Coordinates of C-alpha atoms in Angstrom, one line a residue:
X655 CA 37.8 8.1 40.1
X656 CA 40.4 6.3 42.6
X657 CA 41.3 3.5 40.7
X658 CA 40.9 5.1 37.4
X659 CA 44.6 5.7 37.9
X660 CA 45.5 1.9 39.0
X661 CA 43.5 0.4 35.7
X662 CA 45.7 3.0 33.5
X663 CA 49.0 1.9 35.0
X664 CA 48.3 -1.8 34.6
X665 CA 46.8 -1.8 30.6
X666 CA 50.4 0.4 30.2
X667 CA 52.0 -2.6 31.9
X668 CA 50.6 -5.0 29.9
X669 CA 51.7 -3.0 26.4
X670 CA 54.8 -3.1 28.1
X671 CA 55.5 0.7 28.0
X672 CA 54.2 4.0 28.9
X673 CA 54.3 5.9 32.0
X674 CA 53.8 3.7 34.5
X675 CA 56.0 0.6 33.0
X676 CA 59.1 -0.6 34.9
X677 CA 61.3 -3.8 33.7
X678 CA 59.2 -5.8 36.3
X679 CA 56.7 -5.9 32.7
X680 CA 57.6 -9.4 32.3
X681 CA 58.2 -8.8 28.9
X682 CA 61.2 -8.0 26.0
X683 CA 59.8 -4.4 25.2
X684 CA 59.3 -3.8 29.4
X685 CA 63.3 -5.0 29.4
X686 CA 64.4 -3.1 26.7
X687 CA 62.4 -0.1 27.8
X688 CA 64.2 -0.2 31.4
X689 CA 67.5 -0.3 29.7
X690 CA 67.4 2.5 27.8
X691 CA 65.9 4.8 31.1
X692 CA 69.6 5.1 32.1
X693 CA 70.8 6.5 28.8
X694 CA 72.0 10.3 28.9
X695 CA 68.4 12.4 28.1
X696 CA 67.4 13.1 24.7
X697 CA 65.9 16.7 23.7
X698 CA 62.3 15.9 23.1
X699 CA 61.5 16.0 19.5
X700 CA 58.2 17.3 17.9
X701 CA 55.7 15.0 16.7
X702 CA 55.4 15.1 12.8
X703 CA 52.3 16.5 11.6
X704 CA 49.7 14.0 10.6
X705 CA 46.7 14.5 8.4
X706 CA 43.7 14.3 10.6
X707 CA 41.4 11.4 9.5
X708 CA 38.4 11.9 8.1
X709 CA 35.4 10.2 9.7
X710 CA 31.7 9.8 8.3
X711 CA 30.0 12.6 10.2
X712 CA 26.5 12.9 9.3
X713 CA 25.8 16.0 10.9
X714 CA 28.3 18.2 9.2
X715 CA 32.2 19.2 10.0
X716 CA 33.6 21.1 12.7
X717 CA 35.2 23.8 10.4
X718 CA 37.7 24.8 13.0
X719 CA 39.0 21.2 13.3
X720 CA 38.8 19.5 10.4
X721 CA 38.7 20.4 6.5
X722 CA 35.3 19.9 4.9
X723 CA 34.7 16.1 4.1
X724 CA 34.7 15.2 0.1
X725 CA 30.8 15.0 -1.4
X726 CA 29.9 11.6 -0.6
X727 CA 29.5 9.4 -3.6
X728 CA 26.3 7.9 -4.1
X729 CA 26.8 6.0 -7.2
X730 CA 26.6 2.4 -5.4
X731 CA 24.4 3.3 -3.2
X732 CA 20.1 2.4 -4.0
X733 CA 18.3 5.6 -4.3
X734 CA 15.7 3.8 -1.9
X735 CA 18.0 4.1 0.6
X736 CA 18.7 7.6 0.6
X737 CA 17.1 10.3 2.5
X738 CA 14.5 12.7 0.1
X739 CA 16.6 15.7 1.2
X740 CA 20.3 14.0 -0.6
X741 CA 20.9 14.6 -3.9
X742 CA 22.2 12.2 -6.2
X743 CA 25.9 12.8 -6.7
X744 CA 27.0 16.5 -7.3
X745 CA 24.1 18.4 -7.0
X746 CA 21.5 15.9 -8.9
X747 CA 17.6 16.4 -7.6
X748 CA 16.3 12.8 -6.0
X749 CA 14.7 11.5 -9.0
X750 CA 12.2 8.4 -9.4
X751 CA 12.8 5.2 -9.9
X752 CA 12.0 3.9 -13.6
X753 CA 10.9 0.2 -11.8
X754 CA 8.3 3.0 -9.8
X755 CA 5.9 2.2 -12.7
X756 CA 4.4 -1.1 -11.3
X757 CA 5.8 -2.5 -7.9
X758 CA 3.9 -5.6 -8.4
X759 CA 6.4 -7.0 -11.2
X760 CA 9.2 -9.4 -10.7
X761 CA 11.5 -7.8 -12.9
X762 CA 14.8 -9.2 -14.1
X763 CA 18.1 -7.8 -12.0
X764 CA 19.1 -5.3 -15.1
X765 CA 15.9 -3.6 -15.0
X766 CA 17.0 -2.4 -11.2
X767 CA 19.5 0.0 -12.5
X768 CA 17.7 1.6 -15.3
X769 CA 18.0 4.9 -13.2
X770 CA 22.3 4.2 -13.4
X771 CA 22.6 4.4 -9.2
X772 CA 25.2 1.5 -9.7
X773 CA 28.3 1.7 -10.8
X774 CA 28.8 -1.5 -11.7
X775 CA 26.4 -4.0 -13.7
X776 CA 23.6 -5.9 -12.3
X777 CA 22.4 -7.9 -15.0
X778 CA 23.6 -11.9 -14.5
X779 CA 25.3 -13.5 -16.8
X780 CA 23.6 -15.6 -18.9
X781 CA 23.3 -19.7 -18.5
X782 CA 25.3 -21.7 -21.4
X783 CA 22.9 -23.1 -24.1
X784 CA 24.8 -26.2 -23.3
X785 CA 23.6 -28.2 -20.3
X786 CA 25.9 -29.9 -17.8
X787 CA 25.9 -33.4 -19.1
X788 CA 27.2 -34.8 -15.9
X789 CA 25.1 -36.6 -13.7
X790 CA 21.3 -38.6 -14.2
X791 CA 18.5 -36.2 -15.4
X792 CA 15.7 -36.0 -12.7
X793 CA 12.2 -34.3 -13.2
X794 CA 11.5 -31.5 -11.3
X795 CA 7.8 -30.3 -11.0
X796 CA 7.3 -25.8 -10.6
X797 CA 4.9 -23.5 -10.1
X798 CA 5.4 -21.8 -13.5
X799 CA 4.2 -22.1 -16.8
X800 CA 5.7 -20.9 -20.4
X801 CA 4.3 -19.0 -22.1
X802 CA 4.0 -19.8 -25.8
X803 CA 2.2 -16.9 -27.4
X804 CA 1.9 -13.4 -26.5
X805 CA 1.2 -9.9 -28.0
X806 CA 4.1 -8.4 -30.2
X807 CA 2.1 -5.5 -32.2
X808 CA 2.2 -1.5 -31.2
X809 CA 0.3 -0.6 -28.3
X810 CA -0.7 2.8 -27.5
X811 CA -0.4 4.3 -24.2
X812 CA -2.3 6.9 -23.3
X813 CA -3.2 9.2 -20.0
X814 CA -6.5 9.5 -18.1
X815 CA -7.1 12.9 -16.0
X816 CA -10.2 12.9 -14.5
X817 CA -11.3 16.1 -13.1
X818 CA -7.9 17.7 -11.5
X819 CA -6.1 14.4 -11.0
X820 CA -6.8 14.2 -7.0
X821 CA -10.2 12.1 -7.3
X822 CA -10.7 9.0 -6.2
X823 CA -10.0 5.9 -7.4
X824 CA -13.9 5.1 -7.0
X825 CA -14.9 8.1 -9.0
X826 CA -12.2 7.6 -11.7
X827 CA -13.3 4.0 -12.4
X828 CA -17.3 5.6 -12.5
X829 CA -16.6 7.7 -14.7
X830 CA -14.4 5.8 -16.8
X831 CA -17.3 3.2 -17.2
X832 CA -19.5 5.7 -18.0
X833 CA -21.8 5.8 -21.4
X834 CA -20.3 8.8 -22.6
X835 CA -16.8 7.7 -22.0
X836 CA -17.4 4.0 -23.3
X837 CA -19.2 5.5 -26.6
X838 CA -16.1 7.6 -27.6
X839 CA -13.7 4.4 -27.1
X840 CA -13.9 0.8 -28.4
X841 CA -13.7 -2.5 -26.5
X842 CA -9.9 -2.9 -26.7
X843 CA -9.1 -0.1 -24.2
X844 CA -7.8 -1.4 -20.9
X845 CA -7.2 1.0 -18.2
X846 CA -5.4 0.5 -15.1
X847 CA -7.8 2.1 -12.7
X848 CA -6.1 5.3 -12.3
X849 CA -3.8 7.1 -14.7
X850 CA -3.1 5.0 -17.4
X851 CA -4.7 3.3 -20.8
X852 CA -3.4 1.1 -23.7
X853 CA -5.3 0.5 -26.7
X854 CA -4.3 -1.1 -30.5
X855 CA -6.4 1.9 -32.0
X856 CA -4.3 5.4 -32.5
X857 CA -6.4 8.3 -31.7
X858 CA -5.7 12.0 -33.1
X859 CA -5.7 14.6 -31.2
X860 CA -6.9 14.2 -26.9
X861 CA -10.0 13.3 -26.4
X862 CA -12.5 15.7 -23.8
X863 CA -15.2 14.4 -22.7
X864 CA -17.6 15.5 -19.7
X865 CA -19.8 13.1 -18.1
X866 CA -22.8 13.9 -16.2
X867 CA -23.4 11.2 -13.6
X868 CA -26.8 12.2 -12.4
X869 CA -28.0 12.2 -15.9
X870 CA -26.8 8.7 -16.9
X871 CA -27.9 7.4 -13.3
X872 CA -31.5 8.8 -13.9
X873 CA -31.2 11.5 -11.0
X874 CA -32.3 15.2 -11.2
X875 CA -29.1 17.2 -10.6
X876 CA -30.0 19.4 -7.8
X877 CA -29.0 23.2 -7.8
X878 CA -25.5 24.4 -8.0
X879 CA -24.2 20.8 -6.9
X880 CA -23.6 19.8 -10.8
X881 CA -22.2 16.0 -10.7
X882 CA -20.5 16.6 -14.2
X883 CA -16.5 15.5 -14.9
X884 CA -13.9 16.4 -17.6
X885 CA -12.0 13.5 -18.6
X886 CA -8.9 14.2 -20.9
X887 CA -7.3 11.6 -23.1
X888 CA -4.4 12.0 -24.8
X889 CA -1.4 10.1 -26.3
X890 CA 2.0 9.9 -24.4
X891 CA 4.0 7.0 -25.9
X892 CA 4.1 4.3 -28.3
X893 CA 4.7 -0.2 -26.7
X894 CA 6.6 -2.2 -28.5
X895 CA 6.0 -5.8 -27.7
X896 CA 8.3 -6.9 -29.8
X897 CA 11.1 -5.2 -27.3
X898 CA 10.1 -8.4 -25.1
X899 CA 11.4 -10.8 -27.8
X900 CA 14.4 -9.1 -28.3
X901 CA 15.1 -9.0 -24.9
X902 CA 14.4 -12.8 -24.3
X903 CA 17.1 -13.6 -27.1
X904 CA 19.4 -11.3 -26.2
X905 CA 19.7 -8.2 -28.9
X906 CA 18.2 -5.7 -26.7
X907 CA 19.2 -4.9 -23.4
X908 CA 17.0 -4.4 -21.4
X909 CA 15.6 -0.8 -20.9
X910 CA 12.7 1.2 -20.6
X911 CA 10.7 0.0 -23.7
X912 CA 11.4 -3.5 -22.4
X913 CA 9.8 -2.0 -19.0
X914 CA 6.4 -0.8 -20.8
X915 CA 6.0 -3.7 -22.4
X916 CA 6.6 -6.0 -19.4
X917 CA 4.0 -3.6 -17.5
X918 CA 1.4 -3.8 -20.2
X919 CA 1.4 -7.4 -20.3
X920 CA 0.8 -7.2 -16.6
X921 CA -2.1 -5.2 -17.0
X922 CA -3.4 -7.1 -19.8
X923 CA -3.5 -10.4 -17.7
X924 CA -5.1 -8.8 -14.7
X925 CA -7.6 -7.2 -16.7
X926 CA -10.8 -9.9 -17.4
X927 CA -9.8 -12.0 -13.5
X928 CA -10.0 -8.1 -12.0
X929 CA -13.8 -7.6 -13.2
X930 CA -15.3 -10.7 -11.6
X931 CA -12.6 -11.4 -8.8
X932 CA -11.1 -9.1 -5.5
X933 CA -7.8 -8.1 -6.5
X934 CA -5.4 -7.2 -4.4
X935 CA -1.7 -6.4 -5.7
X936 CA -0.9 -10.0 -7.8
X937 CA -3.7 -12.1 -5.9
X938 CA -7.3 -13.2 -6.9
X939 CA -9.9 -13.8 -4.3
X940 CA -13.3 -15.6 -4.9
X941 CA -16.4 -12.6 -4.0
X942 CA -18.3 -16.3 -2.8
X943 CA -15.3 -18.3 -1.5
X944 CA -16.6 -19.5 1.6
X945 CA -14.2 -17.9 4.0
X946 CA -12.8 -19.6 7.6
X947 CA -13.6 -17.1 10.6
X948 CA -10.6 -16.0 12.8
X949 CA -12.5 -14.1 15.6
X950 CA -12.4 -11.0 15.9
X951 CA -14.4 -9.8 13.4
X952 CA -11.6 -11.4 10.6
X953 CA -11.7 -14.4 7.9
X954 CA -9.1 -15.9 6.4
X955 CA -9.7 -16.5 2.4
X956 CA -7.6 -18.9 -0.4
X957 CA -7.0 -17.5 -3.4
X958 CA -4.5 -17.3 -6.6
X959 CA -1.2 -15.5 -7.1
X960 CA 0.0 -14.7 -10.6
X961 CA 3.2 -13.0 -12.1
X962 CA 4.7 -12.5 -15.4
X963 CA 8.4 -13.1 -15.1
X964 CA 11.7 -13.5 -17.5
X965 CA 13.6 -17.1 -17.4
X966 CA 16.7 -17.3 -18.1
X967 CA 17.0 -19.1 -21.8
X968 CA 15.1 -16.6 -23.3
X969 CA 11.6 -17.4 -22.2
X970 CA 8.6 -16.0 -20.5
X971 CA 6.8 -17.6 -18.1
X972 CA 3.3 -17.4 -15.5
X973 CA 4.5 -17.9 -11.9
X974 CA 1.1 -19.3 -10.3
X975 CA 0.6 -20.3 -6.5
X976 CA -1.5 -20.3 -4.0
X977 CA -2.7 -16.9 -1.7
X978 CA -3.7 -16.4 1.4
X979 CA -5.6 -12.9 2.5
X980 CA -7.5 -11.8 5.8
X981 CA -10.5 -9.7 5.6
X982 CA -13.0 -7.6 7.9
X983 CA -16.3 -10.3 8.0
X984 CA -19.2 -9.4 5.7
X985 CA -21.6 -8.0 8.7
X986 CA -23.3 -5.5 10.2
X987 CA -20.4 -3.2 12.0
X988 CA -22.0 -3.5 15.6
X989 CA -22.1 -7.7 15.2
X990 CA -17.9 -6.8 14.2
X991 CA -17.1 -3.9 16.5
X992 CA -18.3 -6.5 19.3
X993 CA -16.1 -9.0 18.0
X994 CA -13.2 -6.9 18.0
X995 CA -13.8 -5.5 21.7
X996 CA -15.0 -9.5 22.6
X997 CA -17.8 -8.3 24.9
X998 CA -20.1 -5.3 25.1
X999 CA -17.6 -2.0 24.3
X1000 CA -20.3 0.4 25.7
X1001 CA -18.0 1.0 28.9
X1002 CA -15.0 0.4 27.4
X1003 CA -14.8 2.8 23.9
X1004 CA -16.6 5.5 26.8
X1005 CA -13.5 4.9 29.1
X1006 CA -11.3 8.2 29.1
X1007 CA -8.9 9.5 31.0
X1008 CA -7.4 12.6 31.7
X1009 CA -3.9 13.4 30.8
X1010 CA -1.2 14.0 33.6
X1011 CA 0.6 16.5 32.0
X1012 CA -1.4 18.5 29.9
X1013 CA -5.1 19.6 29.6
X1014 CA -6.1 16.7 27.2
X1015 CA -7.8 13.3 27.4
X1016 CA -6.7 10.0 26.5
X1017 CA -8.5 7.1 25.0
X1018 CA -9.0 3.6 26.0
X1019 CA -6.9 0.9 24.8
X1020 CA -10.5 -0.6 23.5
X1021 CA -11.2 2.9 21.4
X1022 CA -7.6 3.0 20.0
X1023 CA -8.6 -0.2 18.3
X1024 CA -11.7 1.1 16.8
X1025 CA -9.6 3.1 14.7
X1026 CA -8.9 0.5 12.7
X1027 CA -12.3 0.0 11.2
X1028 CA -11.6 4.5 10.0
X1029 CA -11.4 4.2 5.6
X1030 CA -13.5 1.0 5.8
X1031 CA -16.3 0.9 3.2
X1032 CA -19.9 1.2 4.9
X1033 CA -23.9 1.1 3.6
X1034 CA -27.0 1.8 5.7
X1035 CA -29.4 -0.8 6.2
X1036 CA -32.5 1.1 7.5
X1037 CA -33.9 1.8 4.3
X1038 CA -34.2 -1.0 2.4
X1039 CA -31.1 -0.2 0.2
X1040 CA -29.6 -2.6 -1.7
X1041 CA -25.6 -3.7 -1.4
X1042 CA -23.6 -1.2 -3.6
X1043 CA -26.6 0.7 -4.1
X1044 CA -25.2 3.4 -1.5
X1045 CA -21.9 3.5 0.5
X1046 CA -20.3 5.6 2.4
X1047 CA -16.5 5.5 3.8
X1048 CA -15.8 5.4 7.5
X1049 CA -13.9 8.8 8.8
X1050 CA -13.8 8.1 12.2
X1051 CA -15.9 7.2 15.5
X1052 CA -16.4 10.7 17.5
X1053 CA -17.7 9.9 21.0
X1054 CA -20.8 11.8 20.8
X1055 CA -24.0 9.2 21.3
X1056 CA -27.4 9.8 19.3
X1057 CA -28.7 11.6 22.5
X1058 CA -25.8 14.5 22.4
X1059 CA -25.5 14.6 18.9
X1060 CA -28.1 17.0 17.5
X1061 CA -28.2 19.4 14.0
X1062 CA -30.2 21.0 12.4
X1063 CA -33.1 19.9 10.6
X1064 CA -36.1 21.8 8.3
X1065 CA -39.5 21.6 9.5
X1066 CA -41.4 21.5 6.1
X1067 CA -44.9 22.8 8.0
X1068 CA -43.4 25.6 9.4
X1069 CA -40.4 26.3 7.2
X1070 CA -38.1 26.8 10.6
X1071 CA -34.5 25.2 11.2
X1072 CA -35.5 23.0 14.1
X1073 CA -32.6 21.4 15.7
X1074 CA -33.0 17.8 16.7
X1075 CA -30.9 14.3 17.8
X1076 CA -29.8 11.4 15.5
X1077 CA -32.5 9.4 18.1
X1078 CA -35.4 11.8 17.1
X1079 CA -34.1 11.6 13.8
X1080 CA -34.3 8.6 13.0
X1081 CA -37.3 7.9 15.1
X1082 CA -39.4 10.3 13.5
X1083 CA -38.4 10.2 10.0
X1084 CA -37.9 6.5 9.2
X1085 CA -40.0 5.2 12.1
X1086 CA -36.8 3.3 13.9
X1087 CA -36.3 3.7 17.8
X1088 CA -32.6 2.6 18.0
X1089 CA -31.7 0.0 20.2
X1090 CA -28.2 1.4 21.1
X1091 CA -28.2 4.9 21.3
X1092 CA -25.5 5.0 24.0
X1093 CA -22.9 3.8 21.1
X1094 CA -20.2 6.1 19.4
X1095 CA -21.3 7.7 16.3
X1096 CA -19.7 6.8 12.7
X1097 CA -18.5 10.2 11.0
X1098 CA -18.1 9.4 7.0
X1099 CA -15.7 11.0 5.1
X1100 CA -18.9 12.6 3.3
X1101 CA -19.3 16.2 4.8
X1102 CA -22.4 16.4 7.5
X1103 CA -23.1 12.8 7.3
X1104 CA -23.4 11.0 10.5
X1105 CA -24.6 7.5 11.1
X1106 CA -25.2 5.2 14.7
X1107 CA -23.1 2.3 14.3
X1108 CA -26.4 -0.1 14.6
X1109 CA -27.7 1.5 11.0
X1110 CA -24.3 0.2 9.3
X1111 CA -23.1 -3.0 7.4
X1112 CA -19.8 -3.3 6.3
X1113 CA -19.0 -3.7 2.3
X1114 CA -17.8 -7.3 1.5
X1115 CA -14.1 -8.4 0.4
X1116 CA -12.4 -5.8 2.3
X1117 CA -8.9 -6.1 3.2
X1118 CA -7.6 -6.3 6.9
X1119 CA -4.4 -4.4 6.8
X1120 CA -3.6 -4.7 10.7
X1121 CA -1.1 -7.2 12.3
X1122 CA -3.4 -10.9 13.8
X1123 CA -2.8 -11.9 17.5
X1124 CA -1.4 -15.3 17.9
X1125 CA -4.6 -16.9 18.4
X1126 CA -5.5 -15.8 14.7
X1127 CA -2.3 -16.9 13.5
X1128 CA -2.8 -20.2 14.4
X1129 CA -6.0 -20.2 13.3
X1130 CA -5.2 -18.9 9.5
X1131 CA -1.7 -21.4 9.8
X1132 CA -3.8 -24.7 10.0
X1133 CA -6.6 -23.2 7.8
X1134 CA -4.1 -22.1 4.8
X1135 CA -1.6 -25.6 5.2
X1136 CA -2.2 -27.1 2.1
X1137 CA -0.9 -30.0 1.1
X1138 CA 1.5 -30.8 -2.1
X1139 CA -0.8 -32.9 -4.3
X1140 CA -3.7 -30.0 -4.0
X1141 CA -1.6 -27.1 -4.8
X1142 CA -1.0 -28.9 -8.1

């Protein structure tokens, strides 16, 4: 560039020096530089050799450059914040965190580095037994409660595999409830709803029971589609509770027995509030709260936060508040998906348009936002079921309507496939002329099962997981602003 040139020689001005700089520098290096520029030449001598420095590259090293960079050390660095493919110091696989057992505790700083990623300490020192006497006492009202008495026996932990381990957590709690699970096991069993179990009875051995759901459900089981499960039960470590009372007075640092016991106790005070209430991570929801609508087919619901957490003067306390939650309304899923849409979404979920640049089609804004009712629990309304009786799970919407959509069906007089429409379907076999048969079709997560959106309700007390607009922020702000003397 022209005045690439002119910018150079004026910055060298300024440093006083360099290849452009005169004694007109205004300066006592420019000065002392133009002095010496009339001394006899000197040979040029050879810059010393410098080690090159080493800079953070990511990516790798240029071998031809540079020497290879030194392992990075990773010992003050959270192994949450390292990438799956680094390995823990030299050579170390990526390993789980121990705190990985329950994410909903509010552990103590030392149980953080249980896993040793730090090299230096995390627990806090601990307060003085002797208060600050300066100064005029003043009461201060908390959220949190002591707790005077708590468990300190041997509990048992145990594992639950149901099946292979990749069911659901709907079928694992079935068949955990199940008579011919329940028989085998006493009432003190608790069970976290997936993989673990805690009991004060020690069994021998494992435990392998298969339970046959159509049988205790009074069903026939219908050929080769057997609805039988293996559960295994078996012994993997022993809880002291008594780690927790060390810990509080300070003989025990705190470590992974400290961990289990903390975790049961969690467990344990969840348990009886989780069979009548919603529970969702450390909040409680009313299943009859009345709830404040936010449009949209949302509601805003109060509830009750609880946590188990470690005070510092060896004590354990409840931490108890207030909660706030949104969730999908309790409704039929065309009274919501209209909601959502705010008008009629007939023209709107249809809209597609064709991709520029490749042979594809792309959705409307209005069907992109359907997708957020996909993994919501449905039942069908068009045969007098009752709630919970029969659900289904919401795959997707496919944009097929009853008209298009057609399978095939058995004619019982003639013994032929005949192939039919979800409009004749329905029409002929449960007397119903849908209203709507336009509409997308709901695809459930069952195999072959297909339903028009008009047919389905949606199950009550389900979580809305997706970010509000600023109209429902508002609207859940002035509904959830409580003030201090109710909290109490």
């Amino acid at each position: 560039m022209p005045g690439a040139g002119k910018k150079r020689q004026q910055s060298d001005r300024r440093r006083g020096g360099g290849a452009g700089g005169g004694a007109g520098g205004g300066s006592r290096d420019a000065a002392e530089t133009a002095s010496a520029s009339v001394a006899p030449p000197v040979a040029a001598q050879e810059p010393e050799p410098t080690t090159p420095v080493q800079a953070d590259r990511p990516m790798g090293y240029d071998g031809a450059n540079s020497p290879p960079p030194a392992p990075r050390d990773t010992s003050m660095i959270p192994t949450s914040e390292l990438p799956r493919d680094v390995p823990l110091g030299l050579g170390e696989p990526f390993e789980t965190l121990a705190t990985d057992i329950n994410r909903r505790l509010d552990l103590p700083s030392a149980a953080y580095n249980l896993n040793k990623q730090y090299a230096l300490p995390t627990s806090l020192p601990r307060r003085a037994p002797q208060m600050n006497s300066a100064g005029k006492p003043v009461m201060i009202r908390i959220n949190a409660y002591n707790i005077a008495q708590y468990p300190t026996q041997t509990v048992y932990q145990y594992d639950v595999l149901v099946g292979s381990g990749v069911e659901k957590r709907a079928l694992i709690r079935k068949v955990w409830e199940s008579k011919a699970v329940q028989k085998c096991l006493s009432e003190t069993w608790i069970f976290d709803g997936n993989r673990l179990a805690w009991t004060l009875d020690k069994k021998p051995g494992e435990l392998n029971i298969v339970v046959d759901l159509d049988a205790e459900e009074g069903k026939q089981a219908r050929a080769g589609r057997e609805n039988k499960h293996r559960v295994i039960i078996r012994q993997t470590t022993k809880v002291p509770l008594g780690a927790i009372t060390a810990y509080l007075k300070g003989t025990l640092a705190f470590d992974s027995s400290v961990l289990q016991a903390i975790n049961f106790l969690d467990h344990l005070l969840r348990f009886t509030p989780s069979k009548n209430l919603v529970s969702i991570r450390q909040s409680f929801f009313s299943k009859g709260e009345k709830k404040n609508d936010l449009g949209g087919g949302i509601e805003a619901l109060k509830g009750v936060f609880q946590s188990i957490r470690t005070y510092q003067g060896g004590r354990l306390g409840l931490n108890v508040d207030v909660s706030n939650g949104s969730f999908w309304q309790y409704h039929t899923l065309e009274y919501v998906v209209v909601q959502m849409t705010k008008s009629h979404f007939l023209m709107k979920c249809k809209d597609v348009k064709p991709h520029p640049d490749a042979e594809k089609m792309v959705s409307s804004a209005t069907w992109r936002d359907l997708k957020r009712l996909n993994r919501l629990g449905v039942f069908p309304r068009h045969r007098g079921i009752k709630i919970g009786e029969r659900s289904y799970i919401i795959d997707s919407l496919i944009k097929a309507d009853a008209f298009t959509y057609k399978f095939e069906l058995k004619n019982h007089e003639t013994g032929a496939m005949d192939r039919t429409s979800i409009y004749e379907y329905f029409l002929k076999r449960y007397d119903v002329t849908l209203r709507h048969p336009q509409l997308p079709l709901v695809q459930t997560t069952k195999r072959g099962v297909v339903f028009p959106i008009e047919i389905l309700a949606l199950q009550n007390n389900q979580k809305y997981n997706w970010r509000l607009d600023e109209q429902q922020v508002g609207d859940r702000t002035t509904y959830v602003l409580w003030e201090g003397s109710k909290r109490r």
